[in-house]
Structures are given as C-alpha cells and as structure tokens.
Short mmCIF file of C-alpha atoms in Angstrom, two decimals:
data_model
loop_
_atom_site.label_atom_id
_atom_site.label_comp_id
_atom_site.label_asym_id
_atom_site.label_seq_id
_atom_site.Cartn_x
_atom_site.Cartn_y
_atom_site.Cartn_z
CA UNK A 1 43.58 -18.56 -40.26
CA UNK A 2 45.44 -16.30 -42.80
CA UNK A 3 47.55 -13.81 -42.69
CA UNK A 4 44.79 -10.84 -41.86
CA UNK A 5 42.25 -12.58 -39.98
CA UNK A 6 40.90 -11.24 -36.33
CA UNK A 7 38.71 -13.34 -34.20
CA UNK A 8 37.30 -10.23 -32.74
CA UNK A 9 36.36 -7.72 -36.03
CA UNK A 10 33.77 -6.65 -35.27
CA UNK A 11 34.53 -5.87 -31.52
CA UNK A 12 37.01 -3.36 -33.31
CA UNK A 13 33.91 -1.34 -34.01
CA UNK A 14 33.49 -0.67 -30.57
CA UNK A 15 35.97 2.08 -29.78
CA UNK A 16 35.86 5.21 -29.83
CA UNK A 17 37.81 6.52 -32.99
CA UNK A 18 35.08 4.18 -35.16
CA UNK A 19 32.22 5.37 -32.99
CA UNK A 20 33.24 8.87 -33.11
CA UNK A 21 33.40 8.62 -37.05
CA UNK A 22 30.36 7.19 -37.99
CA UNK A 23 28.22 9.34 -35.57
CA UNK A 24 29.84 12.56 -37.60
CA UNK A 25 29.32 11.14 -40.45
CA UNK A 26 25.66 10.42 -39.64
CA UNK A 27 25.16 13.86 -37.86
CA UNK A 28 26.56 15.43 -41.16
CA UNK A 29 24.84 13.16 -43.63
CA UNK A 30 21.55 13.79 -42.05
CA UNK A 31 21.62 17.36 -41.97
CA UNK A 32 22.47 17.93 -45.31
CA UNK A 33 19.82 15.25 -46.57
CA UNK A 34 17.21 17.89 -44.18
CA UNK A 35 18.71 21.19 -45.49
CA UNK A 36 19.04 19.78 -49.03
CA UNK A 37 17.03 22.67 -51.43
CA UNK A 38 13.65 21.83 -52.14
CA UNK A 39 13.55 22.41 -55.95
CA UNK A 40 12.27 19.82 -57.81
CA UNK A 41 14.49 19.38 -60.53
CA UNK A 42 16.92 17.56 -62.44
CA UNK A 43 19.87 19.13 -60.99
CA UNK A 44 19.10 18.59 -57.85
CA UNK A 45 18.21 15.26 -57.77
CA UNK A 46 21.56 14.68 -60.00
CA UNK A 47 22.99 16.09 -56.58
CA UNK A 48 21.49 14.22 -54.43
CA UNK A 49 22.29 10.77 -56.00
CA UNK A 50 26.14 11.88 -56.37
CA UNK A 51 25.85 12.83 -52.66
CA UNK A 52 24.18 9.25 -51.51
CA UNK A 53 26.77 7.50 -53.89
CA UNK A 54 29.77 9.46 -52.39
CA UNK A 55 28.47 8.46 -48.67
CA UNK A 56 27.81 4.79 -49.58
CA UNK A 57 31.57 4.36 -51.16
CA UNK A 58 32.78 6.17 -47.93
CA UNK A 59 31.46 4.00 -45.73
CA UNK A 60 31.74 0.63 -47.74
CA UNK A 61 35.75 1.44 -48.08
CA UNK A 62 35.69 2.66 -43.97
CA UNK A 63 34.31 -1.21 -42.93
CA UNK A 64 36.52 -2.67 -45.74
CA UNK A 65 39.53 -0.75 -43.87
CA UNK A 66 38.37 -2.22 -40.77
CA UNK A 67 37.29 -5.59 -41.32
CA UNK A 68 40.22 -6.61 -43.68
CA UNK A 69 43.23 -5.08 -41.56
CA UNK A 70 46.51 -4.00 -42.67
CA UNK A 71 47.42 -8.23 -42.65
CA UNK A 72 48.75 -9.84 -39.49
CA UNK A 73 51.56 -11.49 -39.25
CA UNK A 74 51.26 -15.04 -37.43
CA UNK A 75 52.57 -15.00 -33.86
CA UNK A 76 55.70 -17.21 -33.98
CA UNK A 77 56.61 -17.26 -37.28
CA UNK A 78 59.54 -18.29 -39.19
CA UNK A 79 61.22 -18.27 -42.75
CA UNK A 80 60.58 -21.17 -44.76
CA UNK A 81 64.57 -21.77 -44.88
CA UNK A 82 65.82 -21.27 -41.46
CA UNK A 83 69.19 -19.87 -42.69
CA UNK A 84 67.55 -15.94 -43.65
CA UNK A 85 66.30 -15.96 -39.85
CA UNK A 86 70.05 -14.36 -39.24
CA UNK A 87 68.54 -11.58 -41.89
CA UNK A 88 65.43 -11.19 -39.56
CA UNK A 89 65.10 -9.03 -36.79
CA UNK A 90 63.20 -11.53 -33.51
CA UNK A 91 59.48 -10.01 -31.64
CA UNK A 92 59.86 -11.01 -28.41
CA UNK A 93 56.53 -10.20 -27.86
CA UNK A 94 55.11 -12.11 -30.30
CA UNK A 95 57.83 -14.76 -30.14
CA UNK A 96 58.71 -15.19 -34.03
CA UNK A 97 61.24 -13.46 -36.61
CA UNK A 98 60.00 -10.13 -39.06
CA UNK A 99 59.61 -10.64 -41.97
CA UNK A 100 60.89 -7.98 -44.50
CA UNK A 101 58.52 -4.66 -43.66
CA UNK A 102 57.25 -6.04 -40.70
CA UNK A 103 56.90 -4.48 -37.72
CA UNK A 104 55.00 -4.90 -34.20
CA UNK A 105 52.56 -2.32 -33.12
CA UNK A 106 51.99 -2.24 -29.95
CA UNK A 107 48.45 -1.04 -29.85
CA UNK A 108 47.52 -4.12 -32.29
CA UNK A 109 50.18 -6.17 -29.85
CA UNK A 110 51.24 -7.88 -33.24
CA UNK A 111 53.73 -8.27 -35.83
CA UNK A 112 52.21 -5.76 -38.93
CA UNK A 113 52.95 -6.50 -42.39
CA UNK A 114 53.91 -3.24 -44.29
CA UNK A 115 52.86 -1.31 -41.47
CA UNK A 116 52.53 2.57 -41.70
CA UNK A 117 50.61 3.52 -38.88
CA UNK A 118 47.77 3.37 -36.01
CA UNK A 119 44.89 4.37 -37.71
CA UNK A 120 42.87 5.09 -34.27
CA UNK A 121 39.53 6.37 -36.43
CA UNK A 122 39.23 2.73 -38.03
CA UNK A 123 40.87 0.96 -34.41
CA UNK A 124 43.33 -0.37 -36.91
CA UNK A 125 46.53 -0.25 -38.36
CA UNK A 126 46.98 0.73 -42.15
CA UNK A 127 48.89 -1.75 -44.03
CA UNK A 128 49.73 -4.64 -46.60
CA UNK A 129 45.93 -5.78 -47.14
CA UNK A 130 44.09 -2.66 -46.40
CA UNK A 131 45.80 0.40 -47.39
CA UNK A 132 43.68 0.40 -50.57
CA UNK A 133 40.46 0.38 -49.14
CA UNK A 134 41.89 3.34 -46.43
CA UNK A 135 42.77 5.51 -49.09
CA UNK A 136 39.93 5.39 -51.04
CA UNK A 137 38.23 5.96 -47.94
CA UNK A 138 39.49 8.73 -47.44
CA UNK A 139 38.51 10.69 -51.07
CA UNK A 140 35.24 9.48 -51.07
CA UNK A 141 35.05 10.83 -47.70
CA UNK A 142 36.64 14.15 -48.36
CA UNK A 143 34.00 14.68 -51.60
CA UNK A 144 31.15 13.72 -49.38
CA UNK A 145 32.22 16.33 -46.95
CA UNK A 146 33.44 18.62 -49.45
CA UNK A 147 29.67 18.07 -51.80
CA UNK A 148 27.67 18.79 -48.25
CA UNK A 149 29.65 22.20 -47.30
CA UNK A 150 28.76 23.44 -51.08
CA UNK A 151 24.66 21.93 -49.93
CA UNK A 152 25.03 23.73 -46.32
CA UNK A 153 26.31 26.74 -48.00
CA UNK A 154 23.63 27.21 -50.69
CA UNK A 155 20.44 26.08 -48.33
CA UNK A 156 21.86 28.83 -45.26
CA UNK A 157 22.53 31.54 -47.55
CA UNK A 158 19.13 31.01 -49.31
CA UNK A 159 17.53 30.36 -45.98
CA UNK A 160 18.40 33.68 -44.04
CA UNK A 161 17.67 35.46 -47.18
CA UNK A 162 14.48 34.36 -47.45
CA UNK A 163 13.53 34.71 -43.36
CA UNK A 164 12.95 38.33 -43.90
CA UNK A 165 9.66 38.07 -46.00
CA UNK A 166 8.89 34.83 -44.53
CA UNK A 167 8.60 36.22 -41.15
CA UNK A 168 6.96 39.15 -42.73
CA UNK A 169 4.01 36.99 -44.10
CA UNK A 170 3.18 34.70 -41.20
CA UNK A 171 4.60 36.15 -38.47
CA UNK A 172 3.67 39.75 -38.26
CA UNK A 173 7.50 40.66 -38.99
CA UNK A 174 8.29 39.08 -35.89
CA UNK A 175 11.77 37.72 -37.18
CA UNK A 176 13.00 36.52 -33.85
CA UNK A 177 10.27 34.07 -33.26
CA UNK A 178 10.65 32.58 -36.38
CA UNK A 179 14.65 31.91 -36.12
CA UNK A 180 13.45 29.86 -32.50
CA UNK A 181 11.09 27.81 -34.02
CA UNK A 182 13.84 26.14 -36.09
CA UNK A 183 16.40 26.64 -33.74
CA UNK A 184 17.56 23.35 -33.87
CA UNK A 185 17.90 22.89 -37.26
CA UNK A 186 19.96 25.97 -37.63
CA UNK A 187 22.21 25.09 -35.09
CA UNK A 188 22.34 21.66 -36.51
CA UNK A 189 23.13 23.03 -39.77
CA UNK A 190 26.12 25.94 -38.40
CA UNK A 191 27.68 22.30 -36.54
CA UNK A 192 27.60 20.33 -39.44
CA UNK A 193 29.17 22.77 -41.27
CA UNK A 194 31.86 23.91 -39.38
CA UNK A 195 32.38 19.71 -38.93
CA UNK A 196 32.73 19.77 -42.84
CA UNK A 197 35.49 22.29 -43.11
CA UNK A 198 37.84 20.58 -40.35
CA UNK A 199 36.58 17.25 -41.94
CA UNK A 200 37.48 18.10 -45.51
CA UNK A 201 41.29 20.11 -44.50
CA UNK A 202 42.04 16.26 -42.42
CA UNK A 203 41.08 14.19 -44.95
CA UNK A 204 42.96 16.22 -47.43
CA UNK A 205 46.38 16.13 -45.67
CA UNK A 206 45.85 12.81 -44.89
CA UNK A 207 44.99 11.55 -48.33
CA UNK A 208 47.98 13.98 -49.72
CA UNK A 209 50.15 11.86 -47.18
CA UNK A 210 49.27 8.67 -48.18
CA UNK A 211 49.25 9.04 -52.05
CA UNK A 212 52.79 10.66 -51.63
CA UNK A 213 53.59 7.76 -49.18
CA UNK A 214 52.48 5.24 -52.42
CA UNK A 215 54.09 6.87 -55.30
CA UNK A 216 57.34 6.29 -53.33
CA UNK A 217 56.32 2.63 -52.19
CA UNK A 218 57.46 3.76 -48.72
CA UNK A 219 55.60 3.77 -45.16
CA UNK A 220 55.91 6.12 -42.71
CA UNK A 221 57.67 3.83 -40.65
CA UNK A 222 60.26 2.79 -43.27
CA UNK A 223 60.52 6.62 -43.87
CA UNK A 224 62.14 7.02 -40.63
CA UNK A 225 64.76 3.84 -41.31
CA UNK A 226 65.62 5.72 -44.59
CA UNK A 227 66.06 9.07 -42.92
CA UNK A 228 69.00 7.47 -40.02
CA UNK A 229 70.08 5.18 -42.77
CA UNK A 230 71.51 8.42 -44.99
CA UNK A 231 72.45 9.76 -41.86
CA UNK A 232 74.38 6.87 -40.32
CA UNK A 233 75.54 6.38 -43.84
CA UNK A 234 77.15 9.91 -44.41
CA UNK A 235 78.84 10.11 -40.95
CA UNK A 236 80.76 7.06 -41.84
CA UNK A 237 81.44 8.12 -45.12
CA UNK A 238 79.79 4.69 -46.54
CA UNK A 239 78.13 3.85 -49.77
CA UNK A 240 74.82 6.05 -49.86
CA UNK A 241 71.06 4.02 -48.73
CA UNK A 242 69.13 2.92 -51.76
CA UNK A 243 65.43 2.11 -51.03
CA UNK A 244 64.62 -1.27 -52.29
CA UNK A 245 61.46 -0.69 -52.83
CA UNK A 246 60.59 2.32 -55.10
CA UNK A 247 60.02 0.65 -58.41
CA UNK A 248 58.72 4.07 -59.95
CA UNK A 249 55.37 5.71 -59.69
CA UNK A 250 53.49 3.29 -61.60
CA UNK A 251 54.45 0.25 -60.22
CA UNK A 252 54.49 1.82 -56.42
CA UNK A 253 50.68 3.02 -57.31
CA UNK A 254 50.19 -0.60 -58.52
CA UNK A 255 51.51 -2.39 -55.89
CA UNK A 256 48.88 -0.93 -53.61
CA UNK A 257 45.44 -0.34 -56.11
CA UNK A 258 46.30 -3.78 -57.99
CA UNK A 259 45.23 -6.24 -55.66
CA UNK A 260 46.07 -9.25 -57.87
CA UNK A 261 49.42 -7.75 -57.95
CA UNK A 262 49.31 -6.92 -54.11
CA UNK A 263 48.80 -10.20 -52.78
CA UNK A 264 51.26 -11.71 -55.37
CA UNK A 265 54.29 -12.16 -52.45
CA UNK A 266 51.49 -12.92 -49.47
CA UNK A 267 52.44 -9.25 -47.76
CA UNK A 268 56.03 -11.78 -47.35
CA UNK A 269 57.77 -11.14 -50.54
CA UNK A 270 57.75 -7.76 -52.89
CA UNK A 271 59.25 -6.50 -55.83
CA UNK A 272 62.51 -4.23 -55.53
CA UNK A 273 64.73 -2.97 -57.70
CA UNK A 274 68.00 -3.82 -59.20
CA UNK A 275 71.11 -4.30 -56.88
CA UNK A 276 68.90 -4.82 -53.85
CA UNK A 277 67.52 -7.87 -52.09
CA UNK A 278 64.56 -8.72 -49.62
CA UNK A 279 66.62 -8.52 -46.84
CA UNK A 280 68.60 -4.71 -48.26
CA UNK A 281 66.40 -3.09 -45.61
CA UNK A 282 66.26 -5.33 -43.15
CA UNK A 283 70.02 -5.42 -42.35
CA UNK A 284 70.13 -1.52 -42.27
CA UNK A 285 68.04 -2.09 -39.63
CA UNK A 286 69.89 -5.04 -38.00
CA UNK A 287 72.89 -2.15 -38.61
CA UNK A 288 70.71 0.38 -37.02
CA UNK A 289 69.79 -1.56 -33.78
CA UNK A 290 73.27 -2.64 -32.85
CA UNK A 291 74.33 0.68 -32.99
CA UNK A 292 71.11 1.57 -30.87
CA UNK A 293 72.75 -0.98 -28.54
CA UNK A 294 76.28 0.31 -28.24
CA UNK A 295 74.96 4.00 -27.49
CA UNK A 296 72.63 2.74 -24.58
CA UNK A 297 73.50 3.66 -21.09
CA UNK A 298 72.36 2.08 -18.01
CA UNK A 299 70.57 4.15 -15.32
CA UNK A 300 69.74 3.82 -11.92
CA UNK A 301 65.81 4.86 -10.53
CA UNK A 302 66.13 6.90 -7.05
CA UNK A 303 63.46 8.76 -7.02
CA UNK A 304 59.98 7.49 -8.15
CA UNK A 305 58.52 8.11 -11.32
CA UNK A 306 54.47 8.03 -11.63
CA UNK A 307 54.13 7.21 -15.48
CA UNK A 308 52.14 9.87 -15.63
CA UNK A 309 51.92 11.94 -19.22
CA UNK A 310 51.63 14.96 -16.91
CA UNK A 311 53.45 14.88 -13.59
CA UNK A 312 52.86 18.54 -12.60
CA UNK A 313 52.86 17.22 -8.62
CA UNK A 314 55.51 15.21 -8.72
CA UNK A 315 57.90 16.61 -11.26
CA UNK A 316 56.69 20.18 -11.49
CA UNK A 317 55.84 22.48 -14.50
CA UNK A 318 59.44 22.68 -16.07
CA UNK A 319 59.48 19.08 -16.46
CA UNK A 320 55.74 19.23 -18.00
CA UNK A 321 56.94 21.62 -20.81
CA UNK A 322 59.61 19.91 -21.60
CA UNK A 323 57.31 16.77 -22.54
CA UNK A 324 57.43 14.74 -25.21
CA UNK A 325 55.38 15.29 -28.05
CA UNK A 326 55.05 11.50 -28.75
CA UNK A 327 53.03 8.66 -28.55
CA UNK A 328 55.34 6.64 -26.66
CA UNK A 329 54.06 5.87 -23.67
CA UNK A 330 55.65 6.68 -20.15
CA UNK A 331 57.01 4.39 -17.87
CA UNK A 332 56.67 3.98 -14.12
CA UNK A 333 59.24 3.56 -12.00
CA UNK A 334 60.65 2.85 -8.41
CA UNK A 335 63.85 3.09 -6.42
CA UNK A 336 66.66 0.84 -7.84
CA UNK A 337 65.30 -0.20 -10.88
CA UNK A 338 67.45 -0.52 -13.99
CA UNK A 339 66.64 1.23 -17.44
CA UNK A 340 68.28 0.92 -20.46
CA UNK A 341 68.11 4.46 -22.01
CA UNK A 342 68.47 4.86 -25.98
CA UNK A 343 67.12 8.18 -26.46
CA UNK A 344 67.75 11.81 -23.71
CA UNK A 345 66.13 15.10 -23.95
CA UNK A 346 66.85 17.93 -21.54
CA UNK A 347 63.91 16.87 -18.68
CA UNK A 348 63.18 13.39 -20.22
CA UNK A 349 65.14 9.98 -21.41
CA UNK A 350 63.61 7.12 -22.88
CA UNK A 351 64.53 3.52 -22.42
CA UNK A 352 63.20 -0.11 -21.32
CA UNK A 353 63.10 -1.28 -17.85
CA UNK A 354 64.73 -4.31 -16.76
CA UNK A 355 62.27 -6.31 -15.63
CA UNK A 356 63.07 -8.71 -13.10
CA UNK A 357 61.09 -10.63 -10.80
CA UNK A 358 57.80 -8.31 -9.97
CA UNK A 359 54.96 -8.39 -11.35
CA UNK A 360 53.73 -4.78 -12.07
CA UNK A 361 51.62 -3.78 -15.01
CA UNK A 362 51.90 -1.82 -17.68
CA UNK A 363 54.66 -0.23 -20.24
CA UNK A 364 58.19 -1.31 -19.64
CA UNK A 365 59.57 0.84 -22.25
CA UNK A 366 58.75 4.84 -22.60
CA UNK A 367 59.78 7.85 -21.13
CA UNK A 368 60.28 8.95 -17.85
CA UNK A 369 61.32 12.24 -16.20
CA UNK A 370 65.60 12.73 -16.29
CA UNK A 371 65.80 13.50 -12.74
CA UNK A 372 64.31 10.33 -11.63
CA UNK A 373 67.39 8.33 -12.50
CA UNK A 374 70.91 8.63 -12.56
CA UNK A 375 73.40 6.90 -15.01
CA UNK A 376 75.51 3.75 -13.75
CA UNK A 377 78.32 1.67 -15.27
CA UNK A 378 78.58 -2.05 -15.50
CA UNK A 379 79.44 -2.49 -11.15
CA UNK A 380 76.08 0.03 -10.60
CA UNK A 381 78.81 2.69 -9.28
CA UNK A 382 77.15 5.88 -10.29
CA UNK A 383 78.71 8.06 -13.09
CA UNK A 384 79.61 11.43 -12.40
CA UNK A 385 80.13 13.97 -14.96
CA UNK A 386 83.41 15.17 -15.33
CA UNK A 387 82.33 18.64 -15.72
CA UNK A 388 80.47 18.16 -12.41
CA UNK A 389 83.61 17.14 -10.20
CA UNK A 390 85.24 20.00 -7.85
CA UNK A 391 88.03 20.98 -9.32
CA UNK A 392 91.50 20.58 -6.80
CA UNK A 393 93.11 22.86 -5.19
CA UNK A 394 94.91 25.50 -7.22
CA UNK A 395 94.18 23.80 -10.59
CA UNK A 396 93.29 26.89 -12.36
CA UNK A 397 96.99 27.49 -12.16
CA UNK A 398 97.97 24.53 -14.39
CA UNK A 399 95.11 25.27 -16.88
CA UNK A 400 96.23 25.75 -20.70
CA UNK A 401 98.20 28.78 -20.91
CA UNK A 402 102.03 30.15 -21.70
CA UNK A 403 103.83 27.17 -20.08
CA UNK A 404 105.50 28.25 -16.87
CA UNK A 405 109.71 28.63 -16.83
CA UNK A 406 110.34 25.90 -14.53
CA UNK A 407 108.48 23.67 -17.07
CA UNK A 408 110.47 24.87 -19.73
CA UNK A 409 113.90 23.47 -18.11
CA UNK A 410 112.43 20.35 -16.80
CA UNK A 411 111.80 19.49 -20.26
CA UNK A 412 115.62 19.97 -21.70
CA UNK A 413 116.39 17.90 -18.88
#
C-alpha cells in the first residue's frame, strides 16, 4: 500500500458533502443544458462546448480530489534513522511518530501528510497528493457556475420578454395560464440560479484561500503554528519564527502544480530555505506543546455534562451563547472525572479526559460547559480563588493606605 491509498474510496462517495455536490451540480447542469437559447448558431454552440468542457474538468478534478486523497501517512510509522524520532512529535492514536507537516485528523482518524483541512464536500482531507486536483476543482467549478448564471440570465430575461406575445398568439392573452404550464421549468430555472450565485461567491473565496495558501507554501494548519510561534517568540523576546518552507512564489506554486516535483520527497521530505532544517517547524511545535503542558490545569467533574453542542436544558441559554464557534467536538462527562484543560472561555473550557477504566464512547477531548467542573491541584483538594475567599475580620483596616503611627515606631525599633 502507499502512502495515499484507501481500501474503502469509493465508499467515500457515499456521504453527504459528495452527494450533496454532485446532485447540485447535476440539478444546475441540467437546467442550463434545458434553458440553453435555441439559436442555431456558431456562437452558441461555441458556448455550449466551453460549458460541457468546463463541467467535465470539474468533475474529473472533484473524483481525482477524492480518489487520490491528500496522502496518508502509514499507521505506525517511523524515521528511517531512529535518532530524528526525538525531532518528531508521537500519534497515539495511530501509534507512530509525524513526520515533518504531518498531522492527524480526526475525522480521517489518520496521520495527514501536509494537511490543510477537512474538505467535507469531497469526504476528504486536502493535502500532499491532492491539493492540485482540489484547486483546480474548484476554478473549473466556479467558471461552470459562473458560464451557467450568464446562460440562466440571458434565456429568463429573453423568456419573460417574449411571454407577452406568446401568450397573446396561442393563448387568447391569457398570460397566467401560460406561466403554469411551465411552471416547473421556471422554478427550476429561478433555483438553479440563485444555486449559481452562492455557488460561484464559495468557490471564489475558497479558491482565493487556497492560491494565497500556495504562493506562501503554507497550510492552514501550519498557519496557526506560525501565528503562536511569533507570538510565543516576541513575549520572550527570542529570535523571530522563520517559515521553512516559503521558497518564493514560484517554487511554492510549483511545489503543488508540478507533480514530478511534488512527489520528489514522498509527501516525507520538502524543500526549505536557507538556515532552516526539516525538523525547524517541528520543534516549534515540540516548543509549543510543552508549553501547552505547563499551562494545563486539572479539573474536577461535579456536575454532569451531556456533550451536547446545545445544552439549553441542562446548562441554560447563557451557556448556549457563549458556545464555541468550533469544530471541536464536546465532551461528556460525569461526577469525578478528571480533565486536563488547555484552553477557558467565560461559559466553556476545553481539555482531554482522563480516561481510566470505563468503557464509554465517544470524544475524550472537546469542550464542555465551565460550571460542570471545578479546578483541583495535584492531592484533588479543590482550588479556590483567592479573590473568592471571605475576607477576615477587620481586614479592610490593614489594606494599602498611609501606614498607621504605631507602625511607624515599630519599625525604628
């Protein structure tokens, strides 16, 4: 098996972001080909092959996406010289070492090479071996979409101009019964349309994502790494973050659109540029994570927490507005059991349960509602704020202030 093959591709068709796509595209596609004018002429028929060609390349690039994947990473892997594994960051869940701009997705449950996202319209993610094919799918897509609003435009503007006389001449003026004899087709055609313009404004920030994304050889993952790196970096005053991997536009656009090029390092090894190595941004992330682990805090369930993404019953509808807008998933808890928490909002944390001996299903690490938990130290005694504690008796008297006269002479003493 190599590094991108699935044993279930074409399973991956059956979900609903690929199911969902092709049906628009088909509900589009058709309507235009019925609404396309009927002049018989050279212009037209120029049209019509640009339009077929435009759907074809759409659609061949959408199952390339799909069938080739963004290139897998084998479960359990390992460097070739077992001394850069202490350069590697460990899956536990696929029980091997990352290599250099790999990372695990968790909807794929596997180790992604040059991951930069879920992709859930092609059920994938978009990476090492298939970002080419993704991007191209998504231009040919947007001037398919873009080439049937200009068709759907033309055809219902000529269309409603031309009802008048039409119903005039074979319908005794009677314009209302001939707009419901091709009711269907008109509402059809006002669908499709309106499907074109939100079609054509997604794939257009998309596809102004990704070719920004390329031109700076960086994923939207590795984005994020860079972004706390210059952070983390300035705060300590250190020596600023430089990408490894931005070789300049024309060998970042060539690393993805040449494929002999592409596959050169085996989505393993890739170019970078002087004064970096492979491993530059994996130990800013090693750096990262052990800071991660010095600012986690333990916490302590009491009350129960349903993992649901909207607990209006349980936690009420301050806690629901106060939601996440992630991804992540959420985590369900009960009484006594021990999260690690990395990240806190006002009405949420996020961290990994400890799992111990049960056997309970689903996410172990998400979010979950704050007042579900409260924060412990190393004995499980619970931690109380210090601006929580009654103060003692009288201790506003001994509060900052001009210093008292008896304090004055104890001092000289």
């Amino acid at each position: 098996m190599t590094y991108h093959d699935d044993p279930y591709e074409l399973g991956l068709f059956l979900h609903w972001g690929p199911i969902v796509t092709l049906i628009l595209s088909a509900t589009v596609t058709l309507t235009t080909w019925k609404w396309w004018p009927p002049e018989e002429s050279l212009f037209w028929s120029a049209h019509f092959a640009l339009y077929v060609l435009l759907n074809v390349l759409s659609l061949y690039n959408f199952v390339k996406a799909v069938l080739v994947g963004p290139g897998l990473l084998p479960r359990g892997w390992h460097p070739v010289n077992p001394k850069e594994a202490k350069y590697m960051q460990y899956c536990k869940k696929c029980e091997g070492y990352k290599a250099p701009r790999v990372h695990h997705c968790r909807r794929c449950d596997r180790c992604v090479m040059k991951m930069d996202h879920h992709c859930p319209w092609i059920n994938r993610c978009v990476g090492w071996s298939n970002q080419m094919y993704f991007v191209f799918f998504l231009f040919f897509y947007l001037m398919s979409n873009l080439h049937a609003f200009c068709v759907l435009t033309i055809s219902g503007y000529q269309f409603f101009m031309d009802s008048t006389e039409i119903a005039r001449r074979y319908h005794n003026g009677n314009l209302e019964r001939y707009l419901r004899q091709h009711f269907f087709g008109i509402f059809m055609a006002i669908m499709s349309f309106g499907l074109t313009i939100g079609i054509v404004l997604c794939m257009l920030k998309l596809l102004v994502i990704q070719i920004g994304a390329i031109l700076k050889n960086v994923t939207d993952v590795e984005q994020w790494i860079v972004e706390k790196a210059r952070a983390r970096r300035y705060k300590k005053n250190m020596k600023p973050f430089v990408f490894p991997y931005n070789l300049g536009w024309k060998l970042n656009l060539a690393e993805v659109l040449n494929i002999e090029r592409q596959h050169r390092g085996h989505g393993i090894e890739f170019p970078v540029v002087k004064g970096c190595n492979q491993y530059t941004l994996t130990l800013e992330q090693l750096a990262q994570k052990a800071e991660k682990r010095n600012r986690t805090r333990t916490y302590k369930c009491i009350l129960p927490a349903t993992g649901s993404w909207l607990p209006i019953w349980s936690q009420g509808l301050r806690v629901i507005f106060d939601s996440p807008l992630t991804d992540d998933p959420r985590i369900k808890l009960e009484p006594n059991d021990l999260i690690r928490v990395t990240r806190k909002r006002k009405h949420w944390l996020f961290g990994e349960r400890v799992v111990g001996d049960d056997s309970r299903k689903g996410a172990i690490r998400g979010w979950f509602p704050r007042r579900c938990a409260v924060e412990v130290n190393d004995n499980g005694d619970t931690i109380v704020n210090a601006a929580a504690k009654p103060e003692a008796p009288n201790a506003s008297k001994h509060r900052v202030g001009k210093p008292k006269k008896s304090d004055k002479i104890n001092k000289d003493l």
